[in-house]
Coordinates of C-alpha atoms in Angstrom, one line a residue:
X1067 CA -9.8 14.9 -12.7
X1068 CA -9.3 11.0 -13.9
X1069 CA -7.8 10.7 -10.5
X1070 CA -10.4 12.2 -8.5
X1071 CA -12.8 10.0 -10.6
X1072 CA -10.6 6.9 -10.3
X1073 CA -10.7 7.7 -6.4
X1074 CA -14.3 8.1 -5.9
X1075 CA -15.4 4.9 -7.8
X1076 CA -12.9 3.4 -5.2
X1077 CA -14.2 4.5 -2.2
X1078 CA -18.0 3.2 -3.2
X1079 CA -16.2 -0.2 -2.9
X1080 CA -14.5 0.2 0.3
X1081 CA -18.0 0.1 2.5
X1082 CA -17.2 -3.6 3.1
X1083 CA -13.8 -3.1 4.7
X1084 CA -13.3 -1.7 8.8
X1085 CA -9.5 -1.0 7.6
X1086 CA -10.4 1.1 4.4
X1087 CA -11.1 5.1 4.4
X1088 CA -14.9 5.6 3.4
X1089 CA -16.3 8.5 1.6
X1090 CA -18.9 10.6 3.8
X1091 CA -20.5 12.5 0.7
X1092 CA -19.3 13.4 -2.7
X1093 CA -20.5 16.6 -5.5
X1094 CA -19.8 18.1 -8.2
X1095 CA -19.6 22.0 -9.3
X1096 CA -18.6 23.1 -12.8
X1097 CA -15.1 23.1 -12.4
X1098 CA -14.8 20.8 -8.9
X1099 CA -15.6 17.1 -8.2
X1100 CA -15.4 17.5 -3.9
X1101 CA -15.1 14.7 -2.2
X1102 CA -15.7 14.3 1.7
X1103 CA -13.7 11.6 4.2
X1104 CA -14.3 10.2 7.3
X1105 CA -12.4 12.2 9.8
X1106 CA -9.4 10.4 11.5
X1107 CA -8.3 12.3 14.3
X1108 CA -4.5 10.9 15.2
X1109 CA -2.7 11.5 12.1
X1110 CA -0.9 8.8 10.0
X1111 CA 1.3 5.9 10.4
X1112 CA 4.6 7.8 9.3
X1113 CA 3.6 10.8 11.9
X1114 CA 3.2 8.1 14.4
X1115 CA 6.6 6.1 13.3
X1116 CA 8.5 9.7 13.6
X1117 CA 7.8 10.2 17.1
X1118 CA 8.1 6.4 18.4
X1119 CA 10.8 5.5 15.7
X1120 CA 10.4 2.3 15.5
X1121 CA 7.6 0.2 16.8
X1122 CA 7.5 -3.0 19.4
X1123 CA 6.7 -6.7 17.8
X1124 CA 3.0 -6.9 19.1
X1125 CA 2.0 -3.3 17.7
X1126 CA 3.5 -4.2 14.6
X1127 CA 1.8 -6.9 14.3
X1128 CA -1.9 -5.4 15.4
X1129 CA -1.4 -3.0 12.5
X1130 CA -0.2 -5.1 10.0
X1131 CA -2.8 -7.6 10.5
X1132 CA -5.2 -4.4 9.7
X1133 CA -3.9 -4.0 7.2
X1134 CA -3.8 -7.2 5.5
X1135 CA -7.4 -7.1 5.4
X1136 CA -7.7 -4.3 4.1
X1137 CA -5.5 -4.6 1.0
X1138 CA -7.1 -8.2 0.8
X1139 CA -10.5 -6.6 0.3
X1140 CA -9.5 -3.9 -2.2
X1141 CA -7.6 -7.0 -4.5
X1142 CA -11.1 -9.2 -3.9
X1143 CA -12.5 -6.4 -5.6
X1144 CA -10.1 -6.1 -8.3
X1145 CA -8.5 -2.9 -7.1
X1146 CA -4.4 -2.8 -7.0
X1147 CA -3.4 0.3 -4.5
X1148 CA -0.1 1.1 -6.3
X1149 CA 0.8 3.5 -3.5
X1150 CA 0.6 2.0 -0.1
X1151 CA 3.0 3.9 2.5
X1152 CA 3.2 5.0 5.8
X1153 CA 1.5 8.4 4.9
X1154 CA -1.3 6.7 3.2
X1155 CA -2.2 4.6 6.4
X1156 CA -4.4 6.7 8.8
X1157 CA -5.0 6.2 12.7
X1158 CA -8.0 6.4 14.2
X1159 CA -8.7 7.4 17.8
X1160 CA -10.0 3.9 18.4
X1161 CA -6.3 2.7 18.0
X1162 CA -7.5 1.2 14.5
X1163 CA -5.8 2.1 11.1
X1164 CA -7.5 2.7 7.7
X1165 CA -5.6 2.7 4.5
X1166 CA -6.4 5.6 2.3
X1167 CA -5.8 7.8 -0.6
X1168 CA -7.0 5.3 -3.9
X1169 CA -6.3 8.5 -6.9
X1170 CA -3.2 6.1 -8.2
X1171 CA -5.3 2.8 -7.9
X1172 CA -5.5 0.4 -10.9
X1173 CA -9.6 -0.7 -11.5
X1174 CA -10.7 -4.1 -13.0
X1175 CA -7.3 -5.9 -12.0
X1176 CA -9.2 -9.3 -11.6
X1177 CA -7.2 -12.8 -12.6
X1178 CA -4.2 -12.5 -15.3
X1179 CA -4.5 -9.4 -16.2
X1180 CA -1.4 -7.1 -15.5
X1181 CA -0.5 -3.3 -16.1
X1182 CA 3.0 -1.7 -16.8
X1183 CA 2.3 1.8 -16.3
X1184 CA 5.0 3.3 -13.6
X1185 CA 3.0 5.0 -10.4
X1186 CA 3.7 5.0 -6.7
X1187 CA 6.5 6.6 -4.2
X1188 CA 10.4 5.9 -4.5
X1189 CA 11.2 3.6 -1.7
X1190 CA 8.3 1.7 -1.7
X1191 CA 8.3 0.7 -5.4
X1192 CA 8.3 -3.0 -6.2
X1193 CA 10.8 -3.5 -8.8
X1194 CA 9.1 -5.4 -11.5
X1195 CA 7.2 -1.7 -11.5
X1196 CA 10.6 0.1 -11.1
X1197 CA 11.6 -2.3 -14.5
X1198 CA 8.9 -1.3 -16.0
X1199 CA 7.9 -4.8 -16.7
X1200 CA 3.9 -6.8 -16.6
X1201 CA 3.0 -6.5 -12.8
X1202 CA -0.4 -7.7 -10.7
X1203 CA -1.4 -7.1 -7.3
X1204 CA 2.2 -8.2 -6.0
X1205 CA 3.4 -4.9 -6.4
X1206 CA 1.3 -4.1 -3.0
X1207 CA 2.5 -6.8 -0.9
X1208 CA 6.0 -5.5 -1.6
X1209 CA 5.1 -2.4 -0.4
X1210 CA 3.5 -3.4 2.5
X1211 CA 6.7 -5.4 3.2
X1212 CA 8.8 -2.1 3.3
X1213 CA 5.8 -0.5 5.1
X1214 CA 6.5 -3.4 8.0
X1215 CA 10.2 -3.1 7.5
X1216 CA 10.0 0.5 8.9
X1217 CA 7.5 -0.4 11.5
X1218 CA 10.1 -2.9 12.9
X1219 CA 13.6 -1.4 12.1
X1220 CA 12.8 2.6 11.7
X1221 CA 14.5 2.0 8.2
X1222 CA 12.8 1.8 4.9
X1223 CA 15.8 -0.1 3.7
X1224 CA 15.9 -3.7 4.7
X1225 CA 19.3 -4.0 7.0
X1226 CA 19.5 -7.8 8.6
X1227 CA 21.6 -6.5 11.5
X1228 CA 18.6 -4.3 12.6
X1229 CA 16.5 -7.6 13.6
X1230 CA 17.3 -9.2 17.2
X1231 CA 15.8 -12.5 18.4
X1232 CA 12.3 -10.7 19.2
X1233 CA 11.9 -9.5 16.1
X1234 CA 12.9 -13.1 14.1
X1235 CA 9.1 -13.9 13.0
X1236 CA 8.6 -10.3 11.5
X1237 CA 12.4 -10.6 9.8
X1238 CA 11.2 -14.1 8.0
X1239 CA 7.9 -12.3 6.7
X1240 CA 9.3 -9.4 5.6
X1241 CA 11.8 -11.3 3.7
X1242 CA 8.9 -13.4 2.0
X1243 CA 7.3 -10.1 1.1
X1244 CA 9.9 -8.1 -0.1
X1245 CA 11.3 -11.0 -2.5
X1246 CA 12.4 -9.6 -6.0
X1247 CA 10.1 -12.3 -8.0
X1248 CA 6.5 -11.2 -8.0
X1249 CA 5.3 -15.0 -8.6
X1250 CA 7.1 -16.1 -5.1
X1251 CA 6.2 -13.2 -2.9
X1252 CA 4.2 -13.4 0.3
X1253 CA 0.1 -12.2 -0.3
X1254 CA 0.3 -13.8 -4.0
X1255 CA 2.4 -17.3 -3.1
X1256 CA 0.2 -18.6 -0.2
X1257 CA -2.0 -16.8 2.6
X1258 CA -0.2 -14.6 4.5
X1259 CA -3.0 -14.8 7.1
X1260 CA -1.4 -18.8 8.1
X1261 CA 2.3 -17.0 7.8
X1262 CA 3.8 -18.0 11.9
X1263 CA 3.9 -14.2 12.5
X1264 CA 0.5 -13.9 12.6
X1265 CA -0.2 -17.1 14.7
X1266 CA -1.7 -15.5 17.6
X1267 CA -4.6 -13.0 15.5
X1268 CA -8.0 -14.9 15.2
X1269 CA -8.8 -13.6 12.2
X1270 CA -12.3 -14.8 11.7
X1271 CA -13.2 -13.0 15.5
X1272 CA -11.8 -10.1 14.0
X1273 CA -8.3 -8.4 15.1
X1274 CA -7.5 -8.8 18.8

């Protein structure tokens, strides 16, 4: 039930974001709390990633670009995901993604403060979590870092002899987002929005 709870006071603050799931209605019977999505019709990023197996430099970027903004909205509002993954990123019919599923999010995660409690999926785990030490909103950059990883290589595991020379720029951001010290990784050390591999989305027009 906390979860559910957690979730729903979530998804009232995801009206402001294009790239975050919205609630369509939400009740309550004695023993349910029932809440209703927006209805995505193409299935999720991992379903999508299974049939292509890996994905071309220009889709990975249109996606992750998405999704930037939609993780940089739910940290403006003092929300941490703690379990971003393929599965948890939905396709619309549009061609659009929409991050979803908020029951393991953190609330109130504004400035310093930090939380040590494990949650999240193995694989995708930043490993200040994984030492069970003080973490902040980092912990989602790294995941999103595996999250391109796979959309790149097909591998959740970062491999440098699975990059070539078209896929350079998205090897040197992945590397500053998967970087083992919290205080130096991509999306908390500088914007990721002025990072090279992104040079070509106008991000005040919207994504291209």
């Amino acid at each position: 039930m906390a979860d559910v709870m957690v979730e729903h006071r979530v998804l009232q603050l995801t009206i402001g974001s294009p790239f975050l799931v919205h609630a369509e209605f939400a009740f309550q019977t004695k023993t349910h709390v029932l809440l209703g999505l927006e209805y995505l019709s193409c299935g999720d990023l991992d379903q999508l990633l299974q049939s292509k197996g890996r994905l071309d430099v220009n889709s990975t970027r249109f996606y992750a670009a998405e999704m930037v903004c939609g993780i940089q909205h739910l940290h403006a509002k003092g929300i941490i995901h703690r379990d971003l993954k393929p599965e948890n990123i939905l396709v619309a019919e549009t061609g659009h993604v929409k991050i979803t599923d908020f029951g393991l999010a953190l609330e109130n995660m504004h400035g310093d403060r930090t939380a040590t409690d494990h949650a999240g999926t193995e694989g995708y785990i930043a490993p200040e979590m994984d030492a069970r030490e003080e973490y902040n909103a980092a912990v989602d950059w790294f995941s999103f870092g595996v999250i391109m990883n796979k959309m790149i290589t097909g591998e959740r595991e970062y491999k440098p002899k699975l990059f070539n020379e078209s896929t350079s720029g998205a090897k040197n951001i992945i590397l500053q987002l998967l970087k083992k010290n919290p205080a130096k990784r991509l999306g908390v050390n500088r914007n990721i929005r002025k990072h090279l591999f992104f040079q070509l989305i106008d991000w005040d027009s919207g994504i291209p």
